[in-house]
Coordinates of C-alpha atoms in Angstrom, one line a residue:
M3 CA -106.4 -0.3 105.7
T4 CA -106.9 1.7 109.1
T5 CA -110.8 2.1 110.6
N6 CA -110.5 5.9 109.1
D7 CA -110.1 3.9 105.7
L8 CA -113.2 2.1 105.8
E9 CA -115.2 4.4 107.6
T10 CA -114.4 6.8 104.6
G11 CA -115.5 4.1 102.1
A12 CA -118.6 3.5 103.8
E13 CA -119.7 7.3 103.5
V14 CA -118.7 7.1 99.9
G15 CA -120.8 4.2 99.2
Q16 CA -123.8 5.7 101.2
N17 CA -123.8 9.0 98.9
V18 CA -122.9 6.7 95.9
A19 CA -126.4 4.7 96.8
K20 CA -128.5 8.2 98.4
L21 CA -127.5 9.5 94.6
E22 CA -128.3 6.4 92.6
A23 CA -131.6 6.6 94.8
N24 CA -132.6 10.1 93.7
L25 CA -132.1 9.7 89.9
A26 CA -134.2 6.5 90.1
R27 CA -137.0 9.1 91.7
V28 CA -136.1 11.9 88.8
E29 CA -136.7 9.1 86.4
E30 CA -140.3 8.5 88.4
L31 CA -140.8 12.2 88.2
T32 CA -140.5 12.8 84.5
Q33 CA -142.8 10.5 84.1
R34 CA -145.4 12.5 85.9
L35 CA -143.9 15.9 84.3
L36 CA -144.6 14.3 80.8
K37 CA -148.0 13.7 81.9
V38 CA -149.1 17.2 83.2
M39 CA -147.1 19.3 80.9
G40 CA -149.1 20.7 78.0
Q41 CA -152.1 20.5 79.8
G42 CA -152.6 24.1 81.0
R43 CA -154.9 26.3 79.3
Q44 CA -153.6 28.2 75.7
V45 CA -153.4 31.5 76.9
A46 CA -154.0 34.3 73.8
P47 CA -151.0 36.2 72.7
A48 CA -152.8 39.2 73.4
L49 CA -152.9 38.2 77.2
Q50 CA -148.7 37.1 76.8
G51 CA -147.4 40.8 76.3
P52 CA -147.8 43.6 74.9
S53 CA -148.3 43.9 70.9
Q54 CA -146.1 44.0 68.3
E55 CA -146.5 47.5 67.5
L56 CA -144.4 48.8 70.6
Y57 CA -141.1 47.4 70.2
L58 CA -141.7 48.1 66.9
K59 CA -142.3 51.8 67.3
A60 CA -139.4 51.7 70.0
A61 CA -137.4 49.9 67.0
T62 CA -138.2 52.4 64.8
A63 CA -137.8 55.1 66.9
Y64 CA -134.1 54.0 68.0
M65 CA -133.0 53.9 64.1
N66 CA -134.2 57.0 63.3
E67 CA -131.8 58.4 66.4
M68 CA -129.3 56.8 65.4
M69 CA -129.2 58.3 61.5
Q70 CA -130.1 61.6 63.1
N71 CA -127.3 61.4 66.0
P72 CA -124.9 58.6 65.5
A73 CA -122.8 60.5 68.2
K74 CA -124.9 59.4 70.6
L75 CA -125.4 55.8 70.0
I76 CA -121.8 55.5 69.2
E77 CA -120.7 57.1 72.9
H78 CA -123.5 54.6 74.2
Q79 CA -121.8 51.5 72.9
L80 CA -118.4 52.2 73.4
E81 CA -119.2 52.8 77.3
F82 CA -120.5 49.8 77.2
W83 CA -118.2 48.0 75.3
G84 CA -115.1 49.7 77.3
K85 CA -116.9 48.2 80.6
S86 CA -117.7 44.8 79.0
V87 CA -114.2 44.5 77.9
K88 CA -111.7 45.9 80.6
H89 CA -113.8 43.5 83.1
Y90 CA -113.0 40.4 80.8
V91 CA -109.5 41.8 80.3
E92 CA -109.0 41.9 84.2
A93 CA -110.7 38.2 84.7
Q94 CA -108.0 36.9 82.2
H95 CA -104.8 39.2 83.8
L96 CA -105.8 37.2 87.2
L97 CA -106.6 33.4 85.9
A98 CA -103.4 33.8 84.2
Q99 CA -101.2 34.9 87.1
G100 CA -102.8 31.9 88.9
K101 CA -105.1 33.7 90.8
L102 CA -108.8 32.3 91.3
E103 CA -110.0 35.8 92.4
P104 CA -112.7 38.7 90.9
P105 CA -111.6 41.5 89.6
T106 CA -112.3 44.7 91.0
D107 CA -116.6 44.6 91.1
E108 CA -118.2 48.4 90.9
T109 CA -121.7 46.8 89.6
P110 CA -124.3 47.9 92.0
K111 CA -125.6 45.9 94.7
D112 CA -128.7 43.8 93.9
R113 CA -129.9 41.4 96.8
R114 CA -130.7 38.7 94.4
F115 CA -126.8 38.2 94.6
A116 CA -126.3 38.4 98.1
H117 CA -124.8 34.9 98.5
E118 CA -121.3 35.3 98.9
L119 CA -120.0 33.1 95.9
W120 CA -121.2 35.8 93.4
D121 CA -118.5 37.7 95.0
T122 CA -115.7 35.8 95.8
N123 CA -115.8 33.0 93.0
P124 CA -114.3 34.4 89.5
Y125 CA -116.6 32.3 87.5
F126 CA -119.8 33.4 89.2
N127 CA -118.4 36.9 89.8
F128 CA -118.0 37.4 86.0
I129 CA -121.1 36.0 84.9
K130 CA -123.0 38.3 87.4
Q131 CA -120.7 41.6 86.3
Q132 CA -121.4 41.2 83.0
Y133 CA -125.3 40.6 83.7
L134 CA -125.4 43.5 85.3
M135 CA -123.3 45.6 82.9
N136 CA -126.0 44.3 80.0
A137 CA -128.8 45.0 81.9
S138 CA -127.4 48.7 82.4
A139 CA -126.9 48.9 79.0
V140 CA -130.3 47.6 77.7
Q141 CA -132.1 50.5 80.2
Q142 CA -129.7 53.5 79.1
A143 CA -131.0 52.1 75.5
V144 CA -134.7 52.7 76.6
E145 CA -133.5 55.9 78.1
D146 CA -132.2 57.1 75.1
I147 CA -135.0 57.1 73.1
D148 CA -136.4 60.5 73.0
T149 CA -139.1 60.2 70.5
L150 CA -141.6 57.8 71.8
D151 CA -144.7 59.3 74.2
E152 CA -144.8 59.3 77.8
D153 CA -146.9 56.3 77.7
E154 CA -144.9 54.4 75.2
K155 CA -142.0 55.1 77.1
K156 CA -143.3 53.9 80.0
R157 CA -144.4 50.7 78.8
L158 CA -141.1 49.8 76.7
R159 CA -139.2 50.6 80.4
Y160 CA -141.1 48.3 82.5
F161 CA -141.6 45.3 79.8
S162 CA -137.8 46.1 78.7
Q163 CA -137.2 45.3 82.8
Q164 CA -139.4 42.5 82.4
M165 CA -137.0 40.9 80.3
I166 CA -134.0 41.4 82.0
D167 CA -135.3 40.5 85.2
M168 CA -136.2 37.1 83.4
I169 CA -132.9 36.1 82.1
S170 CA -131.1 36.7 85.4
P171 CA -128.4 34.1 86.3
T172 CA -130.1 33.2 89.3
N173 CA -133.2 31.8 87.5
F174 CA -131.0 29.3 85.8
L175 CA -129.6 26.3 87.7
P176 CA -126.2 26.2 85.8
T177 CA -125.1 29.8 86.8
N178 CA -126.8 29.7 90.5
P179 CA -124.1 28.8 92.9
E180 CA -126.6 29.0 96.1
A181 CA -128.5 25.9 93.9
L182 CA -125.4 24.0 92.8
A183 CA -123.5 24.4 96.1
L184 CA -127.1 23.1 97.8
A185 CA -127.6 20.2 94.9
A186 CA -123.7 18.9 96.0
E187 CA -124.3 19.0 99.6
T188 CA -127.4 16.8 99.7
E189 CA -126.4 14.6 96.9
G190 CA -128.8 16.1 94.6
E191 CA -131.8 15.4 96.8
S192 CA -132.7 19.3 97.0
L193 CA -133.0 19.2 93.2
V194 CA -135.4 16.4 93.5
A195 CA -137.7 17.9 96.0
G196 CA -137.4 20.9 94.0
L197 CA -138.6 18.7 90.7
E198 CA -141.4 17.6 93.2
N199 CA -142.2 20.9 93.9
M200 CA -142.6 22.0 90.3
I201 CA -144.7 19.1 89.4
A202 CA -146.8 19.2 92.3
D203 CA -147.6 23.1 91.3
L204 CA -148.2 22.2 87.9
E205 CA -150.5 19.5 89.2
A206 CA -152.6 21.6 91.2
N207 CA -152.7 24.1 88.6
D208 CA -154.0 21.8 86.0
G209 CA -150.9 22.1 83.8
D210 CA -150.2 25.8 84.2
L211 CA -146.9 26.6 86.1
V212 CA -148.4 28.7 89.0
V213 CA -145.5 28.7 92.0
T214 CA -146.8 28.1 95.2
L215 CA -146.0 31.4 97.5
A216 CA -147.5 30.3 101.0
D217 CA -147.7 27.0 102.7
K218 CA -151.7 25.9 101.9
K219 CA -151.7 23.4 104.2
A220 CA -151.1 26.0 107.2
F221 CA -154.0 27.8 107.1
K222 CA -157.8 27.6 107.6
L223 CA -160.2 30.3 107.5
G224 CA -161.9 30.3 110.8
E225 CA -159.6 28.6 112.9
N226 CA -155.8 30.4 112.4
L227 CA -157.1 32.9 109.6
A228 CA -160.3 35.6 110.2
T229 CA -161.2 34.6 113.3
T230 CA -162.6 37.7 114.7
P231 CA -166.0 36.6 116.2
G232 CA -168.8 37.6 114.1
S233 CA -171.8 36.3 112.5
V234 CA -173.5 36.3 108.5
V235 CA -176.8 38.4 109.3
F236 CA -177.6 38.7 105.3
R237 CA -176.8 37.1 102.5
N238 CA -177.9 37.2 98.3
H239 CA -176.5 36.6 95.4
L240 CA -173.4 39.1 95.4
F241 CA -172.4 39.4 99.0
E242 CA -172.5 37.8 102.8
L243 CA -172.9 40.1 104.9
I244 CA -170.9 39.9 108.5
Q245 CA -171.7 41.8 111.1
Y246 CA -169.1 41.4 114.3
A247 CA -169.9 40.4 117.9
P248 CA -168.6 43.6 120.2
S249 CA -165.7 43.3 122.5
T250 CA -166.7 46.7 124.6
E251 CA -169.6 47.1 126.5
K252 CA -170.7 50.6 124.8
V253 CA -170.6 51.3 120.7
Y254 CA -170.5 54.1 118.6
E255 CA -174.1 54.6 117.4
T256 CA -173.3 55.1 113.7
P257 CA -172.4 51.5 112.2
L258 CA -169.1 51.3 110.2
L259 CA -169.9 49.5 106.8
I260 CA -166.2 47.7 104.8
F261 CA -166.6 46.9 101.4
P262 CA -163.5 45.5 100.7
P263 CA -162.6 44.8 97.1
W264 CA -164.1 41.5 95.2
I265 CA -161.0 41.5 93.2
N266 CA -159.2 39.5 96.9
K267 CA -160.6 38.4 99.5
F268 CA -161.7 40.4 102.7
Y269 CA -159.6 38.6 105.3
I270 CA -156.5 40.6 104.1
M271 CA -158.1 43.0 106.6
D272 CA -158.7 40.3 109.7
L273 CA -155.3 38.0 109.0
K274 CA -154.4 36.9 112.7
P275 CA -155.8 39.2 115.9
E276 CA -152.3 41.3 116.1
N277 CA -152.8 42.6 112.6
S278 CA -156.9 42.7 112.3
L279 CA -158.1 45.6 111.0
I280 CA -161.5 44.5 111.6
K281 CA -160.8 43.3 115.5
W282 CA -159.4 46.7 115.9
A283 CA -161.9 48.6 115.0
V284 CA -164.4 46.2 117.0
D285 CA -162.0 47.1 119.9
Q286 CA -162.4 50.9 119.3
G287 CA -166.2 50.4 120.1
Y288 CA -167.5 50.5 116.6
T289 CA -170.1 48.1 115.0
V290 CA -168.7 46.9 112.6
F291 CA -170.3 44.9 109.3
V292 CA -168.1 43.4 106.5
V293 CA -169.7 42.6 103.5
S294 CA -167.6 39.5 101.9
W295 CA -168.0 38.9 97.7
V296 CA -169.2 36.0 96.1
N297 CA -166.4 34.4 93.7
P298 CA -168.4 34.9 90.5
D299 CA -168.4 31.6 87.9
A300 CA -169.4 32.1 84.4
G301 CA -173.1 32.6 85.4
Y302 CA -172.3 35.8 86.5
R303 CA -171.1 36.7 83.0
D304 CA -173.9 39.8 82.8
T305 CA -173.1 41.1 85.8
S306 CA -172.5 44.7 85.6
M307 CA -171.0 47.5 87.8
S308 CA -174.6 48.7 88.4
D309 CA -175.8 45.3 90.0
Y310 CA -172.3 46.0 92.2
V311 CA -174.0 49.0 93.3
E312 CA -177.5 48.4 93.5
D313 CA -177.3 44.6 94.7
G314 CA -174.2 45.6 96.6
Y315 CA -173.3 48.8 97.9
L316 CA -177.3 50.2 98.3
T317 CA -178.2 46.9 99.5
A318 CA -175.6 46.9 102.4
I319 CA -176.3 49.9 103.6
K320 CA -180.1 49.3 103.5
Q321 CA -179.3 46.3 105.8
V322 CA -177.4 47.7 108.0
K323 CA -179.5 50.4 108.7
Q324 CA -182.5 48.1 109.4
I325 CA -180.4 45.9 111.7
C326 CA -178.9 48.7 114.0
D327 CA -182.1 50.6 113.4
V328 CA -180.1 54.2 112.2
K329 CA -180.3 56.6 109.4
K330 CA -176.9 56.3 108.2
V331 CA -173.9 54.4 108.4
N332 CA -170.1 55.8 108.1
A333 CA -168.8 53.3 104.8
V334 CA -165.1 52.2 103.6
G335 CA -164.0 51.3 100.4
Y336 CA -160.6 49.3 99.7
C337 CA -159.2 50.0 96.6
I338 CA -162.0 48.7 93.7
A339 CA -164.2 48.9 96.3
G340 CA -163.9 52.5 97.1
T341 CA -163.8 53.7 93.7
T342 CA -166.9 52.1 93.6
L343 CA -168.5 53.5 96.7
S344 CA -167.3 57.2 95.0
L345 CA -169.6 56.0 92.3
T346 CA -172.3 54.6 94.7
L347 CA -171.9 58.4 96.9
A348 CA -172.3 60.1 93.4
L349 CA -175.4 58.1 92.6
M350 CA -177.1 58.5 96.1
K351 CA -176.4 62.4 95.7
K352 CA -178.6 62.6 92.2
R353 CA -181.5 60.4 94.5
K354 CA -181.1 62.6 97.5
D355 CA -179.9 59.6 99.5
T356 CA -178.3 60.6 102.9
S357 CA -177.8 57.5 104.2
V358 CA -174.0 57.8 104.6
N359 CA -172.6 60.1 106.6
S360 CA -169.1 59.8 106.0
A361 CA -166.9 57.8 103.6
T362 CA -163.6 56.4 104.1
F363 CA -161.3 55.0 100.9
F364 CA -157.8 53.0 101.5
T365 CA -155.7 53.4 98.1
T366 CA -158.4 54.8 95.7
L367 CA -158.4 55.9 92.5
T368 CA -160.9 57.9 91.5
D369 CA -158.8 59.8 89.0
F370 CA -157.5 57.3 86.0
S371 CA -155.8 60.1 84.3
D372 CA -152.2 58.5 85.6
R373 CA -152.6 54.8 86.2
G374 CA -149.2 54.5 87.8
E375 CA -147.2 51.0 87.2
V376 CA -150.1 49.0 86.5
G377 CA -151.2 51.1 83.4
V378 CA -148.6 49.5 81.5
F379 CA -151.4 46.5 81.1
L380 CA -154.2 49.1 80.6
D381 CA -153.6 50.1 76.8
D382 CA -155.7 48.5 74.1
D383 CA -153.7 45.5 73.5
F384 CA -154.4 44.0 76.8
I385 CA -157.9 45.2 77.1
D386 CA -158.9 43.9 73.7
G387 CA -157.2 40.5 75.0
I388 CA -159.2 40.5 77.8
E389 CA -162.5 41.7 76.2
D390 CA -162.4 38.6 74.0
E391 CA -161.1 36.0 77.1
V392 CA -164.4 37.2 79.1
T393 CA -166.7 37.3 75.9
E394 CA -166.1 33.6 75.6
N395 CA -165.1 32.1 78.9
G396 CA -168.1 34.8 81.3
I397 CA -165.2 36.0 83.5
L398 CA -161.9 37.2 84.2
D399 CA -160.1 34.1 85.7
S400 CA -158.2 35.1 89.0
F401 CA -155.5 33.2 86.9
F402 CA -154.8 36.7 85.0
M403 CA -155.5 39.1 87.5
S404 CA -153.1 37.1 89.9
R405 CA -150.4 36.9 87.2
T406 CA -150.7 40.2 86.6
F407 CA -150.5 42.0 89.7
S408 CA -147.6 39.3 90.4
Y409 CA -145.5 40.8 87.2
L410 CA -145.5 43.8 88.9
R411 CA -143.3 42.7 91.7
S412 CA -142.1 39.6 89.5
N413 CA -138.5 39.3 91.5
D414 CA -140.1 38.8 94.9
L415 CA -143.4 37.0 93.4
I416 CA -142.3 34.8 90.6
Y417 CA -138.6 34.6 90.4
G418 CA -137.2 34.4 93.7
P419 CA -140.1 31.9 95.0
A420 CA -139.8 29.5 92.3
I421 CA -136.0 29.6 92.8
K422 CA -136.1 29.0 96.4
S423 CA -139.0 25.8 95.4
Y424 CA -137.6 24.4 92.5
M425 CA -134.1 24.5 92.3
M426 CA -133.5 24.7 96.2
G427 CA -136.4 22.1 97.1
K428 CA -137.4 24.6 99.8
A429 CA -141.2 24.1 100.7
P430 CA -143.4 27.5 100.6
P431 CA -143.3 28.8 104.1
A432 CA -146.5 29.3 106.4
F433 CA -146.9 32.8 105.7
D434 CA -150.3 34.1 106.1
L435 CA -150.0 37.5 103.4
L436 CA -148.9 34.8 100.7
Y437 CA -151.6 32.4 101.9
W438 CA -153.8 35.4 100.8
N439 CA -152.2 36.6 97.8
G440 CA -152.9 33.2 96.4
D441 CA -156.3 33.1 97.3
G442 CA -157.6 35.0 93.8
T443 CA -161.2 35.4 93.1
N444 CA -162.6 35.9 89.3
L445 CA -164.4 39.0 87.5
P446 CA -167.6 39.0 86.0
A447 CA -167.5 39.4 82.1
K448 CA -169.3 42.8 81.8
M449 CA -168.4 44.5 85.2
A450 CA -164.7 43.3 83.9
T451 CA -165.3 45.0 81.0
E452 CA -166.9 48.4 81.9
Y453 CA -164.6 49.5 84.9
L454 CA -161.3 48.4 82.0
R455 CA -162.9 50.5 79.7
G456 CA -165.3 52.9 81.5
L457 CA -163.2 53.8 84.3
C458 CA -159.3 52.7 83.5
Q459 CA -159.0 53.8 79.8
D460 CA -161.2 56.6 79.8
D461 CA -161.4 58.4 82.8
K462 CA -165.2 58.8 82.5
F463 CA -166.1 59.9 86.4
A464 CA -163.3 62.4 86.7
T465 CA -164.1 64.1 83.4
D466 CA -167.5 63.7 81.1
G467 CA -169.4 61.0 83.3
F468 CA -169.5 57.4 84.2
E469 CA -173.2 55.6 83.8
I470 CA -174.4 54.0 86.4
C471 CA -177.8 52.5 87.4
G472 CA -179.2 54.9 84.9
E473 CA -177.3 58.0 85.8
T474 CA -174.3 59.9 84.9
V475 CA -172.3 60.5 87.9
Q476 CA -169.3 62.4 88.3
I477 CA -166.4 62.9 90.9
K478 CA -167.6 66.7 92.0
D479 CA -171.2 64.6 92.8
V480 CA -169.1 63.2 95.9
T481 CA -170.0 65.5 98.6
V482 CA -170.1 63.2 102.1
P483 CA -167.5 64.0 104.8
L484 CA -164.3 62.1 103.6
C485 CA -161.6 60.9 104.4
A486 CA -158.7 59.0 102.3
I487 CA -155.2 56.8 103.0
A488 CA -153.1 56.5 100.5
C489 CA -149.3 54.5 100.1
E490 CA -146.8 56.1 99.6
T491 CA -145.0 53.2 97.6
D492 CA -148.0 51.7 96.5
H493 CA -147.7 50.2 92.3
I494 CA -151.4 49.5 91.9
A495 CA -153.4 53.0 92.9
A496 CA -149.9 55.5 93.1
W497 CA -150.8 57.8 95.6
K498 CA -150.1 61.0 93.6
S499 CA -153.2 59.7 91.2
S500 CA -155.5 59.1 94.7
Y501 CA -155.0 62.7 95.8
D502 CA -156.0 64.2 92.4
G503 CA -159.0 62.1 92.9
I504 CA -160.1 63.3 96.3
S505 CA -159.1 66.8 95.3
K506 CA -161.7 67.0 92.8
M507 CA -164.5 65.8 95.2
G508 CA -167.1 67.8 95.8
S509 CA -166.8 67.1 100.0
K510 CA -166.0 70.4 102.0
D511 CA -164.5 68.2 104.8
K512 CA -162.1 66.4 103.5
T513 CA -158.7 64.5 105.1
F514 CA -155.8 62.7 103.4
I515 CA -153.4 60.9 104.5
L516 CA -150.6 59.0 103.1
S517 CA -149.5 56.4 104.6
E518 CA -145.5 54.7 104.1
S519 CA -145.0 51.3 102.8
G520 CA -147.4 49.7 99.7
H521 CA -150.5 48.6 98.8
I522 CA -151.2 46.3 101.5
A523 CA -148.4 46.9 104.2
G524 CA -149.5 50.4 104.4
I525 CA -153.1 50.1 104.9
I526 CA -152.6 46.6 107.1
N527 CA -150.5 48.6 109.5
P528 CA -151.4 48.2 113.3
P529 CA -150.3 50.8 116.2
S530 CA -148.7 48.0 118.3
K531 CA -146.0 47.3 115.1
K532 CA -145.1 51.1 115.4
K533 CA -143.6 50.2 112.0
Y534 CA -144.5 52.7 109.0
G535 CA -145.5 56.4 110.1
H536 CA -147.5 58.7 108.2
Y537 CA -147.9 62.0 106.5
T538 CA -150.5 64.5 106.8
N539 CA -151.7 67.9 105.8
P540 CA -154.6 69.8 105.8
E541 CA -154.3 71.8 102.6
I542 CA -155.9 69.4 99.8
G543 CA -155.9 72.3 97.3
L544 CA -152.0 71.9 96.5
T545 CA -150.6 69.8 93.8
A546 CA -149.7 66.7 94.9
D547 CA -146.1 67.3 95.0
D548 CA -146.7 70.9 97.2
W549 CA -149.0 69.2 99.5
Y550 CA -146.0 66.2 100.3
A551 CA -143.4 69.0 100.6
S552 CA -145.1 71.1 103.1
A553 CA -146.4 67.4 104.8
D554 CA -146.1 67.0 108.4
K555 CA -144.5 63.8 109.0
H556 CA -145.6 61.4 111.8
E557 CA -144.0 58.3 113.7
G558 CA -146.8 55.2 113.6
S559 CA -150.1 53.5 112.0
W560 CA -152.4 56.2 110.8
W561 CA -154.9 53.7 112.9
P562 CA -155.1 56.3 115.6
R563 CA -155.5 59.2 113.6
W564 CA -158.5 57.9 111.5
D565 CA -159.8 56.8 114.7
G566 CA -160.2 60.5 116.0
W567 CA -161.2 61.5 112.6
L568 CA -164.6 58.8 112.3
S569 CA -165.2 58.9 115.9
G570 CA -166.4 62.4 115.6
K571 CA -168.7 61.1 112.5
S572 CA -170.2 58.6 114.7
G573 CA -172.3 60.0 117.0
K574 CA -173.1 59.1 121.1
K575 CA -172.3 55.6 122.7
V576 CA -175.3 53.3 122.4
T577 CA -175.2 49.9 124.1
A578 CA -173.6 47.1 121.9
R579 CA -175.1 45.6 119.7
Q580 CA -174.8 41.6 119.1
P581 CA -175.4 40.3 115.9
G582 CA -178.4 40.3 113.9
S583 CA -181.7 40.9 115.0
D584 CA -185.4 39.6 114.8
E585 CA -185.9 40.6 111.2
F586 CA -182.2 39.6 110.2
P587 CA -181.3 36.4 112.0
V588 CA -177.6 35.0 112.1
L589 CA -176.9 32.9 109.3
G590 CA -173.9 31.1 110.4
P591 CA -170.4 32.3 111.9
A592 CA -168.1 34.3 110.3
P593 CA -166.0 34.5 108.4
G594 CA -169.3 32.8 106.1
T595 CA -169.6 30.7 103.3
Y596 CA -168.6 33.0 100.2
V597 CA -165.1 33.5 101.5
I598 CA -164.3 29.8 101.4
A599 CA -165.9 28.7 98.2
K600 CA -163.4 28.1 95.6

């Protein structure tokens, strides 16, 4: 026996011992898994997916069309069978020749199958090709149904794609070569670590399986997120008002008041100094105020849209005016906060209140005639389920909002992270944006119902009028100078719908900017990054398609262009203001207490 034989034997012994230790850990973890399973919330079927009526309509339409035009169905099936069987025969032929290589692969590139074994290993390549062929056949079958209306077709397209994505071979350990290779390389250590990650997520969410997207221990608000210096200068039951410390000797006379959405937390605009919209605005010489909304519990059950307008928007505007001793403010609304800002402005028009000098809308919908991708969740089957949920619990729990938005990008926000965490045992990354994405908020029952029914479904603000604070307001009642920024690939607030709403507003002074990228990246796009460009076109009266066709493309961020517009609405320069006043003493440092509360 040689020295090498002894060393090899020792290595094998160590590997076996490691494998046995991992198996023992699996047994221990299994006990924890059994304990936590079944503890999750019971989600009503209405919130699990579309009603069976959609699938029944689709099946009926498909059968009717098959009867009326069997040639189309036969052609479609023959094409699918031809590709599938041809691929099988080619794979068998190579195997019979003793060639361990995949046949010709003409399937489209898909980043889920980036690992080299999907292309080089005949087994995994066969699975990949068959899956993609089946996926294409399902997609084509949906497109071939001509007798569904457009909304039903859109929903069927979306939910069938969800099923396709869910059964991807990458999502299952026996058919994921990257996860299997790592398991073999680590003697099962990666699988044990993955099981630990899954159990930790289940335990952290009371039995609900919610994959952790970012390392929660890597960030702390006020220390490495939301660090722009400022102070809380006002607080009521709905919000804390933060005033940021100046970084210039002189500031514009008219302060800037930012309303973030209350379905998320405000620090998306203040993640870190290099991409903080808040810090950048302060550095341009604006006195910046931000509303930090309370995260409501069941005690806020009866809080309405009118409460958000009266006790939120109008109160915040009043406080800023008093703190800065001015007659007007410039206001910004992001997403649903922009929608509600438009309601507030229309109400102020009715009341002859001229406290807002100009308004800026970030990715804001006011015309809901086309609700974009998120519209698949806004039919009665889902909204009825949400209404039952909030009636029972007083709030729409952040769990449901987070899950809905995650499924709009399921491969990026559900399946991809789950594969890395649960199959490969990797720790979640220290990624600030994903940390924020997982820090959700609840919605009050009454407000959620009013918003979903009156605005999203019935589109009242852009049509007959929406009732707020005892007045019926319409989109044409928004008459202040305005600037709107929409995002080209926004999956929540489709840019064309945003444009349509702006075009219907009564303002004579309108600026519309289309940023590249999506709902977050298109807005949080600092000039220093030189990443995403933007489009402008002064002709707001055109259709959205014509506006885009004749728009000018500009490189880089839209922030400086907005600054050029906003500075012209902000008056002269005055001595920089420190947070608070004699009447409004500082209550504590930014980012405040509401944003931290769970």
